[in-house]
Short mmCIF file of C-alpha atoms and ligand atoms in Angstrom, two decimals:
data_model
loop_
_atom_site.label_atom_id
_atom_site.label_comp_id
_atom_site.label_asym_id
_atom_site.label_seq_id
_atom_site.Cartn_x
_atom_site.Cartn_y
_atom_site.Cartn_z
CA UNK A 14 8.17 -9.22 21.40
CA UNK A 15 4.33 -8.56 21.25
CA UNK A 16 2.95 -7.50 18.14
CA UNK A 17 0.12 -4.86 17.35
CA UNK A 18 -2.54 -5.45 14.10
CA UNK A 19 -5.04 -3.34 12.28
CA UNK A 20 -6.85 -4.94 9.51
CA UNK A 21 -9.32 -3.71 7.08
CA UNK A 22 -11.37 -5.09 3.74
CA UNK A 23 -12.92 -3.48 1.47
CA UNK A 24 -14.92 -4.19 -1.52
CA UNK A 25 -13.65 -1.26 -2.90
CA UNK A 26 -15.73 1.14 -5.65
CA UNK A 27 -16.38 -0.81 -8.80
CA UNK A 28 -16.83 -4.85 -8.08
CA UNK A 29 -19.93 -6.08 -6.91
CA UNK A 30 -18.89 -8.32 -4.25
CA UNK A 31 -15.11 -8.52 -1.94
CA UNK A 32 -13.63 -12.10 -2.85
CA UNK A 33 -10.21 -11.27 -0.55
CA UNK A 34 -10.86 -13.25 2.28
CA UNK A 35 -8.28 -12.27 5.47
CA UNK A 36 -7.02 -14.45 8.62
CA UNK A 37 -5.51 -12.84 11.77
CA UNK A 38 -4.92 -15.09 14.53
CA UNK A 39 -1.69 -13.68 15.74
CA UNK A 40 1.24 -14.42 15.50
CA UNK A 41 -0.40 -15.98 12.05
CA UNK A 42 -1.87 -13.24 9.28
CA UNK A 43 -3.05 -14.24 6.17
CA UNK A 44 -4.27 -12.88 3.01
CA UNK A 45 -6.42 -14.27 0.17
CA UNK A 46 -7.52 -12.86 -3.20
CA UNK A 47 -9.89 -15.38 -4.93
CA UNK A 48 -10.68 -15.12 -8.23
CA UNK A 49 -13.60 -16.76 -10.20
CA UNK A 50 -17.01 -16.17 -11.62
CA UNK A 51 -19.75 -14.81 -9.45
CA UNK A 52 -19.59 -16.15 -5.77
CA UNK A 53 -16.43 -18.77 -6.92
CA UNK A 54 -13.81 -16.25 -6.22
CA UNK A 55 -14.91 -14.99 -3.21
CA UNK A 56 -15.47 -19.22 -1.82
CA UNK A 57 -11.94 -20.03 -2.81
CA UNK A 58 -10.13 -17.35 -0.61
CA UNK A 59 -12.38 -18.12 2.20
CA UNK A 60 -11.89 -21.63 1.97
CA UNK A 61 -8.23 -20.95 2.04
CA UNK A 62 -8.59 -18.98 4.64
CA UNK A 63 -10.83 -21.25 6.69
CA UNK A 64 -8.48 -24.30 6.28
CA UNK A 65 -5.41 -22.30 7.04
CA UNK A 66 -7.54 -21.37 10.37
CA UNK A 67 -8.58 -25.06 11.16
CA UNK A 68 -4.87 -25.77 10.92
CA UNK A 69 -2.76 -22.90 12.16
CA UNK A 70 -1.49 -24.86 15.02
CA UNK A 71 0.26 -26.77 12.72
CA UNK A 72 1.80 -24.01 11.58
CA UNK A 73 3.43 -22.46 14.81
CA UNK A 74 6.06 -24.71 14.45
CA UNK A 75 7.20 -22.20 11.89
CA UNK A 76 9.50 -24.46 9.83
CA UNK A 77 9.46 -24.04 6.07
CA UNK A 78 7.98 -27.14 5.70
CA UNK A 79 5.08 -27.06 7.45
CA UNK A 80 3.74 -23.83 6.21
CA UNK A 81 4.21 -25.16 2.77
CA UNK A 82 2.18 -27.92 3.56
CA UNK A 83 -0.84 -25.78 4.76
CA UNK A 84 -1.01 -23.42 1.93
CA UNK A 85 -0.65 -26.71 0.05
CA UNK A 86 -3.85 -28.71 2.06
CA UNK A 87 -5.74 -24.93 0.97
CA UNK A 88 -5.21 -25.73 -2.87
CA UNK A 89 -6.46 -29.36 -2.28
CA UNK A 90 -9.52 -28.01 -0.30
CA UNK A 91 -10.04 -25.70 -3.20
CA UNK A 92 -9.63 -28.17 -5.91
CA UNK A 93 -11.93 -30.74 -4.02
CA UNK A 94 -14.56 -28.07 -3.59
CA UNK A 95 -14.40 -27.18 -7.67
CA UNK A 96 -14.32 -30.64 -8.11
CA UNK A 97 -17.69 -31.08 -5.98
CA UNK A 98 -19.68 -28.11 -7.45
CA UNK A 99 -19.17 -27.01 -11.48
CA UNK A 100 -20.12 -23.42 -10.81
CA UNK A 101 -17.01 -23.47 -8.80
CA UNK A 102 -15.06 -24.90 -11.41
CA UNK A 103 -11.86 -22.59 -12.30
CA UNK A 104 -11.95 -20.61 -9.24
CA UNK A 105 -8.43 -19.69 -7.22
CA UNK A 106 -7.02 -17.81 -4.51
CA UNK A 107 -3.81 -15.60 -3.89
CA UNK A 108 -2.32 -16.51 -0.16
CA UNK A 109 -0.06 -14.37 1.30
CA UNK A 110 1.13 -16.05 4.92
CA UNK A 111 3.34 -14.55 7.76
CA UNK A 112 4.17 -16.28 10.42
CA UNK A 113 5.80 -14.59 13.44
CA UNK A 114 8.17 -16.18 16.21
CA UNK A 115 9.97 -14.50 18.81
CA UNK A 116 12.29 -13.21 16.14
CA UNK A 117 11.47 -13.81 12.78
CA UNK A 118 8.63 -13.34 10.21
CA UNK A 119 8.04 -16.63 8.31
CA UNK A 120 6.36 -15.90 4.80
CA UNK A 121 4.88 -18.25 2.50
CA UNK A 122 3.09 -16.84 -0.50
CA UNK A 123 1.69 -18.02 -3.89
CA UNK A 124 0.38 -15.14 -6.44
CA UNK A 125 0.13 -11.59 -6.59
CA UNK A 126 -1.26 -10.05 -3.08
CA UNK A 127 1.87 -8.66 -1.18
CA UNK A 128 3.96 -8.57 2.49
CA UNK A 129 6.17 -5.64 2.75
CA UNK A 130 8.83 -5.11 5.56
CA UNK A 131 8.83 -1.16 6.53
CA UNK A 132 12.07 -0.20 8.70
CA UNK A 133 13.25 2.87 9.48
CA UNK A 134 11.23 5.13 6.77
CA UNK A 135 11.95 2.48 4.32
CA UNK A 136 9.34 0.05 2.94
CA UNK A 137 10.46 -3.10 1.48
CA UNK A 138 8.60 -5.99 -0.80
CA UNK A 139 9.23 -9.15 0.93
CA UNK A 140 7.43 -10.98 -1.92
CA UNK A 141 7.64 -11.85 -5.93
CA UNK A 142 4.46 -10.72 -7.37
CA UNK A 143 3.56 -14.31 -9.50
CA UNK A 144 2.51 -12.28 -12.51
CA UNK A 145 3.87 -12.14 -16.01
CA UNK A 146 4.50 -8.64 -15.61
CA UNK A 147 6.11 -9.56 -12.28
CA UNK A 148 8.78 -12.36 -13.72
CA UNK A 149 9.29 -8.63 -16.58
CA UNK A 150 10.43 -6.94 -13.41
CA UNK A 151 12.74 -9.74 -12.11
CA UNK A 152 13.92 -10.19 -15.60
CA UNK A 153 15.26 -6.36 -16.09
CA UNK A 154 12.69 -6.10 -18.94
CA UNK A 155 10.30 -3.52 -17.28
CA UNK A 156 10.77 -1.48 -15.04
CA UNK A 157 8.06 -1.27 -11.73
CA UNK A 158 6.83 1.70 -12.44
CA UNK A 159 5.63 0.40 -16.07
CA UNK A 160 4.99 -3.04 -14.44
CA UNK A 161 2.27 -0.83 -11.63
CA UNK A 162 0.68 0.45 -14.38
CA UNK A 163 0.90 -2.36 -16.94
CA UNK A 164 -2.66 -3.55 -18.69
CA UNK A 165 -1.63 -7.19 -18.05
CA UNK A 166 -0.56 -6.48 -14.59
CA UNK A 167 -3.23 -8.61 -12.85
CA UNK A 168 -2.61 -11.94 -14.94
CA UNK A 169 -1.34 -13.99 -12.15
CA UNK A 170 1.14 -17.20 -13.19
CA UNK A 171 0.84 -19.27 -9.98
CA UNK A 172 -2.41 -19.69 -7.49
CA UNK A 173 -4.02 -22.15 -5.21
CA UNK A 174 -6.78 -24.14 -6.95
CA UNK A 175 -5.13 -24.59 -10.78
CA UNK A 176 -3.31 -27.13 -10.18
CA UNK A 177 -2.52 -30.53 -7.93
CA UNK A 178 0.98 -29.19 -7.05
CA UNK A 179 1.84 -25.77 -6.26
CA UNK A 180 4.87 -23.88 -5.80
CA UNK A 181 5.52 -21.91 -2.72
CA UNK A 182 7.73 -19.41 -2.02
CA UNK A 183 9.08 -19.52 1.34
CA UNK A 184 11.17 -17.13 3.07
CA UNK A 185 11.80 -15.52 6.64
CA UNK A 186 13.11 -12.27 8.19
CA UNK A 187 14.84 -11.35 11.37
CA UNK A 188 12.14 -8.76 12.73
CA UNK A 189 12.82 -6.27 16.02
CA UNK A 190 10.81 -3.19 17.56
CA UNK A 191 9.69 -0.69 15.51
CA UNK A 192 9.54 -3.10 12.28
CA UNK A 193 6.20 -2.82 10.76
CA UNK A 194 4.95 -5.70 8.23
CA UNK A 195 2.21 -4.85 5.53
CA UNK A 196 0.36 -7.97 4.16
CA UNK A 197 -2.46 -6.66 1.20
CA UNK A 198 -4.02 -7.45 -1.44
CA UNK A 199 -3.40 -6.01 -5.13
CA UNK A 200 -6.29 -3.66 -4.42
CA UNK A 201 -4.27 -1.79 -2.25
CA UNK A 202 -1.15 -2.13 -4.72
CA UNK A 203 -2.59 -1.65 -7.90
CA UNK A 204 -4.16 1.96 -6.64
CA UNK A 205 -1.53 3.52 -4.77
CA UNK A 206 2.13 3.91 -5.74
CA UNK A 207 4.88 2.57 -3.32
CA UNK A 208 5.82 6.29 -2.31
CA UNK A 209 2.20 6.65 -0.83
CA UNK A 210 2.10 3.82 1.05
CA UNK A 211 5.67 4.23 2.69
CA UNK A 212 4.66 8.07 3.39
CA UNK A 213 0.93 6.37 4.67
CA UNK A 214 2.89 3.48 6.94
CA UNK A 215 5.59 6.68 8.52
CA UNK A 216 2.84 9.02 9.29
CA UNK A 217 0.06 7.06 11.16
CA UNK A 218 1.30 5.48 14.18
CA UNK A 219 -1.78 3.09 14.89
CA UNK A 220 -1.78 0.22 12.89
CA UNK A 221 -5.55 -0.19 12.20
CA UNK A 222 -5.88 3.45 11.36
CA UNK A 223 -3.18 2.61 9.05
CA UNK A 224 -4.83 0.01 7.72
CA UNK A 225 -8.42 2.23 7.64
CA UNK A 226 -6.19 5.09 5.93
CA UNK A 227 -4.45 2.92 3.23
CA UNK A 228 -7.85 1.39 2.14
CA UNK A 229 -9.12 5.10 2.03
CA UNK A 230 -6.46 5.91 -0.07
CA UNK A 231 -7.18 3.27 -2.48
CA UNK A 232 -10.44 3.97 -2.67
CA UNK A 233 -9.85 7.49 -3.80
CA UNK A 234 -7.15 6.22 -6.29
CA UNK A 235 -10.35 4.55 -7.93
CA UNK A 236 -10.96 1.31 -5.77
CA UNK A 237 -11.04 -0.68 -9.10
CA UNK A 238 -10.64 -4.33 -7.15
CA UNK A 239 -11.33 -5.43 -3.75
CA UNK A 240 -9.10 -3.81 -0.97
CA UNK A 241 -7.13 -5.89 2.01
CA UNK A 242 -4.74 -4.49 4.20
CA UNK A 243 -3.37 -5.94 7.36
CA UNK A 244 -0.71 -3.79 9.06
CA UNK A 245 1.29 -5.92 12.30
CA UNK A 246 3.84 -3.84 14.05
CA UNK A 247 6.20 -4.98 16.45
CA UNK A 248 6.91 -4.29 19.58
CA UNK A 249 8.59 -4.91 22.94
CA UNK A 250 6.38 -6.27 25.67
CA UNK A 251 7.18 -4.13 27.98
CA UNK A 252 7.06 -0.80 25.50
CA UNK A 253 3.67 0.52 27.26
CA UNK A 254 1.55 -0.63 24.67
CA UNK A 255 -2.05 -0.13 25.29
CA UNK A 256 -4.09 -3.14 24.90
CA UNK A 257 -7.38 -0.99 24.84
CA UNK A 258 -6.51 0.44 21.76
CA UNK A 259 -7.90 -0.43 18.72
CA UNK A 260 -5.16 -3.16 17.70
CA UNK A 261 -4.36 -6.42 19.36
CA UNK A 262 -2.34 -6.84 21.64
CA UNK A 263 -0.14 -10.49 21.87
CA UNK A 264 1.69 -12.64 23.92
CA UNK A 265 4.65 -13.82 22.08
CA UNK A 266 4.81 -17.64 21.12
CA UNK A 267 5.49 -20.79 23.36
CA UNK A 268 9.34 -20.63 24.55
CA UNK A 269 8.91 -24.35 22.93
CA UNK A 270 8.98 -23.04 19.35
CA UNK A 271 11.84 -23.66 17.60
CA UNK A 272 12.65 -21.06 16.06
CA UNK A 273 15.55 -22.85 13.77
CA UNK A 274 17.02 -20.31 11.34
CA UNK A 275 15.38 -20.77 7.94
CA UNK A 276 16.84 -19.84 4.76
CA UNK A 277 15.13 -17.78 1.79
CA UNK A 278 14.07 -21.00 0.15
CA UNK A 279 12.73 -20.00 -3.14
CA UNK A 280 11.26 -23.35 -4.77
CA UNK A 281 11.76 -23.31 -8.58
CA UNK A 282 9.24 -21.39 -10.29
CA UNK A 283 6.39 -22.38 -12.64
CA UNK A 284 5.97 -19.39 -14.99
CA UNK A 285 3.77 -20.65 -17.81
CA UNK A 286 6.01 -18.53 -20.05
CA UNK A 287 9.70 -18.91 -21.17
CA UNK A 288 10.56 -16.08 -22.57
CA UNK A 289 14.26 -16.18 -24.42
CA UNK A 290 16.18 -13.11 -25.88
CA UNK A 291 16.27 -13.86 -29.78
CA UNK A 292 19.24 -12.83 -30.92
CA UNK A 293 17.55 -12.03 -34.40
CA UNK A 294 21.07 -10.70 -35.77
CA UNK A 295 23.27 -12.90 -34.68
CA UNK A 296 21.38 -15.76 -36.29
CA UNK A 297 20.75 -13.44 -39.49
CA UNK A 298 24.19 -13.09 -39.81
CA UNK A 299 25.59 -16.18 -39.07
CA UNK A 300 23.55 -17.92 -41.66
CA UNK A 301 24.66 -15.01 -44.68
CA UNK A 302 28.03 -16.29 -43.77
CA UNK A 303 27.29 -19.81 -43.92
CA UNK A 304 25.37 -19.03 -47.06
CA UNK A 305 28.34 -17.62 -48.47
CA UNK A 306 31.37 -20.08 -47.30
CA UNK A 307 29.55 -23.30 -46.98
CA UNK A 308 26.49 -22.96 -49.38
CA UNK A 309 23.06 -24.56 -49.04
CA UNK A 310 23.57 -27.84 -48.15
CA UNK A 311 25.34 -25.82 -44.81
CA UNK A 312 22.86 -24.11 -44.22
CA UNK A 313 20.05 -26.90 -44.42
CA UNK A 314 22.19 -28.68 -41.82
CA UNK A 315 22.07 -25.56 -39.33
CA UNK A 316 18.83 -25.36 -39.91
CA UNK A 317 18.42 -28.79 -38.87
CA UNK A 318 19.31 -28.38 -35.42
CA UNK A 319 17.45 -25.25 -35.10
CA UNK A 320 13.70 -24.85 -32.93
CA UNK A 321 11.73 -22.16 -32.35
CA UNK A 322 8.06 -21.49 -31.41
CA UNK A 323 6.20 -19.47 -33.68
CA UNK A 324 2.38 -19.05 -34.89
CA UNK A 325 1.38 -20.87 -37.94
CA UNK A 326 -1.03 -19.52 -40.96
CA UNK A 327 -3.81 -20.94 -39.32
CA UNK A 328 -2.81 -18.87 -36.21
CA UNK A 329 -1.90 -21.39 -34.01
CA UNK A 330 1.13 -21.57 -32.16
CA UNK A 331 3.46 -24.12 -33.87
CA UNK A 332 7.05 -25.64 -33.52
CA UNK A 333 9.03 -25.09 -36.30
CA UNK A 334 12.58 -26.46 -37.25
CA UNK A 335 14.76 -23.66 -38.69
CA UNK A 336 14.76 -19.75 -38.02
CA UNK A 337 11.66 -17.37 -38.11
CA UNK A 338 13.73 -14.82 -39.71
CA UNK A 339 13.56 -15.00 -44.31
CA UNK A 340 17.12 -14.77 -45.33
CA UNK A 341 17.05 -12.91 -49.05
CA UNK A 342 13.26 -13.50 -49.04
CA UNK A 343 14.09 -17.14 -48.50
CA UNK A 344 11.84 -19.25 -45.64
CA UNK A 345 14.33 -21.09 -43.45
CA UNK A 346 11.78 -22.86 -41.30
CA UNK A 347 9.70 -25.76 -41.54
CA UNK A 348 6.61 -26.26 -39.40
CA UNK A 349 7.17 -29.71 -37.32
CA UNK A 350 4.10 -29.78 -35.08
CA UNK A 351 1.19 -28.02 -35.13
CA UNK A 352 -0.77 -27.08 -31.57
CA UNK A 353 -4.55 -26.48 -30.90
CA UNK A 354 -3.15 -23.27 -29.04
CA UNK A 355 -4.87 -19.97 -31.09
CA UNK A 356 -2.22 -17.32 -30.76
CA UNK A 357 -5.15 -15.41 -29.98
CA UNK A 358 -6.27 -16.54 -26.60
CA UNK A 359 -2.27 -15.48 -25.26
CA UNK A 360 -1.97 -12.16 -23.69
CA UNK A 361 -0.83 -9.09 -26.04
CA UNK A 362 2.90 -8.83 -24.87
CA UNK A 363 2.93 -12.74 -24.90
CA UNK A 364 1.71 -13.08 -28.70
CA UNK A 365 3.46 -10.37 -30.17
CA UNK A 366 6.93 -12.18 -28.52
CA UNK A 367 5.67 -15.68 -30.18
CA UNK A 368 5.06 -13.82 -34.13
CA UNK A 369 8.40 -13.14 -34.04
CA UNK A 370 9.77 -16.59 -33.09
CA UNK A 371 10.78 -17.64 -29.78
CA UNK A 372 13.81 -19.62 -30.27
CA UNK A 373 14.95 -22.50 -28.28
CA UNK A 374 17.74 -24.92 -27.97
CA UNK A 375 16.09 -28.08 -28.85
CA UNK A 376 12.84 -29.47 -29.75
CA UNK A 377 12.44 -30.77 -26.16
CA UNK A 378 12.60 -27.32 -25.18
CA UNK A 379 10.06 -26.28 -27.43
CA UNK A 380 7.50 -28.99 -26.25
CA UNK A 381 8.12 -27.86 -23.14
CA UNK A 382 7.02 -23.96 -23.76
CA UNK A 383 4.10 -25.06 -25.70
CA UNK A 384 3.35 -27.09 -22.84
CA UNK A 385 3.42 -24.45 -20.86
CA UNK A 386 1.61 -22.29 -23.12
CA UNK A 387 -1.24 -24.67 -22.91
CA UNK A 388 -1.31 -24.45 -19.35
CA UNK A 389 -1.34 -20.98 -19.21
CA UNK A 390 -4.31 -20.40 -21.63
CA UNK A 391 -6.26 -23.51 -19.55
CA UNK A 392 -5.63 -22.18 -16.44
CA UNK A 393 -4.85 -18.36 -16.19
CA UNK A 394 -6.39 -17.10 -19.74
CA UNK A 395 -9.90 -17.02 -18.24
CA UNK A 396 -8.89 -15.05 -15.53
CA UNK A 397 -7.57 -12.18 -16.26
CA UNK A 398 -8.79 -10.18 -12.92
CA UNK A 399 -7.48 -6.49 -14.07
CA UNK A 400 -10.00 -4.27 -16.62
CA UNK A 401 -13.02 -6.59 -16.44
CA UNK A 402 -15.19 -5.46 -14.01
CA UNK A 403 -16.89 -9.30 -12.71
CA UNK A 404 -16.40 -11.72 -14.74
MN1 MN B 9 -7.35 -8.36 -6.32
#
């Protein structure tokens, strides 16, 4: 197998400076969307990229494990670096990683940029986008067209530098001639609509014009973020290629590397939201017809072992005991704790979810989503990268 790459950046039309930072050092590709104020974002991916580098024989082993552990030293290089310098402080990257052996592309990814598989006219997302809008999709709740197009679409859940331990997905495909793999950035993603880029990927053979006509296309779409596209297509050794064209050309790897098979090992995810259906009927009804067989003193005791999160008078998220629904203008809740979160500083979607009561199963449970509430407006509320220009 020898593989063929075009890669392209772009700062696009509308941001002042290009914060995706890209690696490709076949068979290793790489792709990094930083995020930040001023030059932060643009420092994180390249220090993501620039560790991944320093390390990416480590990675040729191409077990699960070990390309875990290098997006992994990446967030501790970016957290030491924030750490080090306050103007840095907050900043984060995307990383989107495939690996390829003499069979296989390994991927391990954390955030929103993308790797797509396209085969045979068809073009295929390898990757979960770690957005809210993203876990909508995987939910059923939106569809991807609405997601594409979505105000909050850009509010990722999960990057390097937030946090001392980071999730990664990991996950591998059998690959063969002819298979092309598209690594990009949202740039790319957030412009032009899946139908585009499949029609882009089957019409221009060369991968770097590819990846030259796919940023182009972005770019007319608006090129509202920073544009990355690496395009890696695969091919037999012996299929003629021409290494004086404008891709690489690439041995494939050491006959030494194993190339064990590795499962789609999704580690569990860290969505800052939880996000229940509220079965706002069921519970209205069941308590008229406790009300009306058992009486009050029922009631107070279903109550009792009833939690939901909700937002107080003060308009902070609280956790209440009870229902959020009034039953015959009566208040069935009680407020239990209050937290410094202002309902205010959650995403649209998110708040309008918590005024209606998000009901859980215990009080545990609803420690836990504040906690994770908390998180989120620490870590990701800042950041919201879509429909602010630079922050
Ligand atoms: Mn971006």
């Amino acid at each position: 197998m020898s593989l063929k790459v075009g890669a392209k950046t772009d700062v696009g039309l509308v941001r002042e400076a290009n914060e995706d930072s890209y690696l490709v050092d076949a068979p290793l590709f790489v792709v990094a969307d930083g995020m930040g104020g001023h030059i932060a974002g643009d420092i994180a991916s390249a220090t993501a990229i620039d560790l991944i580098s320093a390390h990416s024989d480590d990675a040729r082993a191409a077990d699960p494990g070990s390309l875990a552990a290098l997006i992994k030293g990446a967030n501790r290089a970016i957290l030491n670096k924030a750490q080090s310098d306050p103007q840095l402080s907050g900043m984060g990257t995307t990383c989107t990683l495939v690996l390829f052996d003499a069979e296989r592309a390994h991927i391990a990814h954390v955030g929103d940029s993308r790797a797509y598989l396209f085969r045979n006219g068809e073009l295929e997302q390898l990757t979960d986008d770690h957005t809210l809008v993203g876990r909508l999709v995987r939910e059923g709740k939106l569809r991807p067209e609405e997601a594409a197009h979505h105000p909050q679409r850009s509010v990722i859940t999960r990057a390097l530098g937030v946090d001392d331990d980071v999730h990664v997905d990991l996950s591998a495909i059998d690959v063969g001639e002819g298979d092309r793999v598209l690594i990009c950035s949202d740039g790319l993603t957030s412009m032009v609509e899946h139908a585009q880029i499949a029609e882009m990927l089957e019409t221009e053979s060369d991968p770097q014009q590819a990846a030259d006509r796919l940023v182009s296309l972005a770019n007319s779409a608006g090129g509202e973020d920073n544009i990355t596209v690496i395009v890696v297509d695969v091919a037999r050794t012996d299929a003629g290629a021409n290494p004086a064209q404008s891709g690489a050309v690439i041995a494939p790897p050491r006959e030494d590397t194993p190339s064990e098979a590795v499962a789609s090992v999704d580690l569990p995810a860290d969505e800052p939201v939880r996000r229940r259906p509220i079965a706002k009927i069921f519970v209205a009804t069941g308590i008229l017809a406790v009300l009306a067989l058992a009486g009050y003193a029922a009631v107070r005791f279903a109550l009792s072992n009833s939690w939901f999160v909700g937002v107080n008078e003060a308009g902070n998220v609280a956790i209440y005991q009870g229902i959020p629904e009034e039953i015959a203008g009566l208040s069935l809740k009680e407020e239990h704790e209050e937290t410094a979160i202002n309902a205010a500083d959650l995403p649209e979607f998110i708040r309008i979810d918590i005024e209606d009561g998000i009901k859980v199963d215990s009080r545990e449970e609803a420690e836990t989503t504040v906690r994770n509430y908390e998180r989120f407006v620490q870590n990701e509320a800042p950041r919201p990268r879509a429909g602010t220009n630079d922050q």
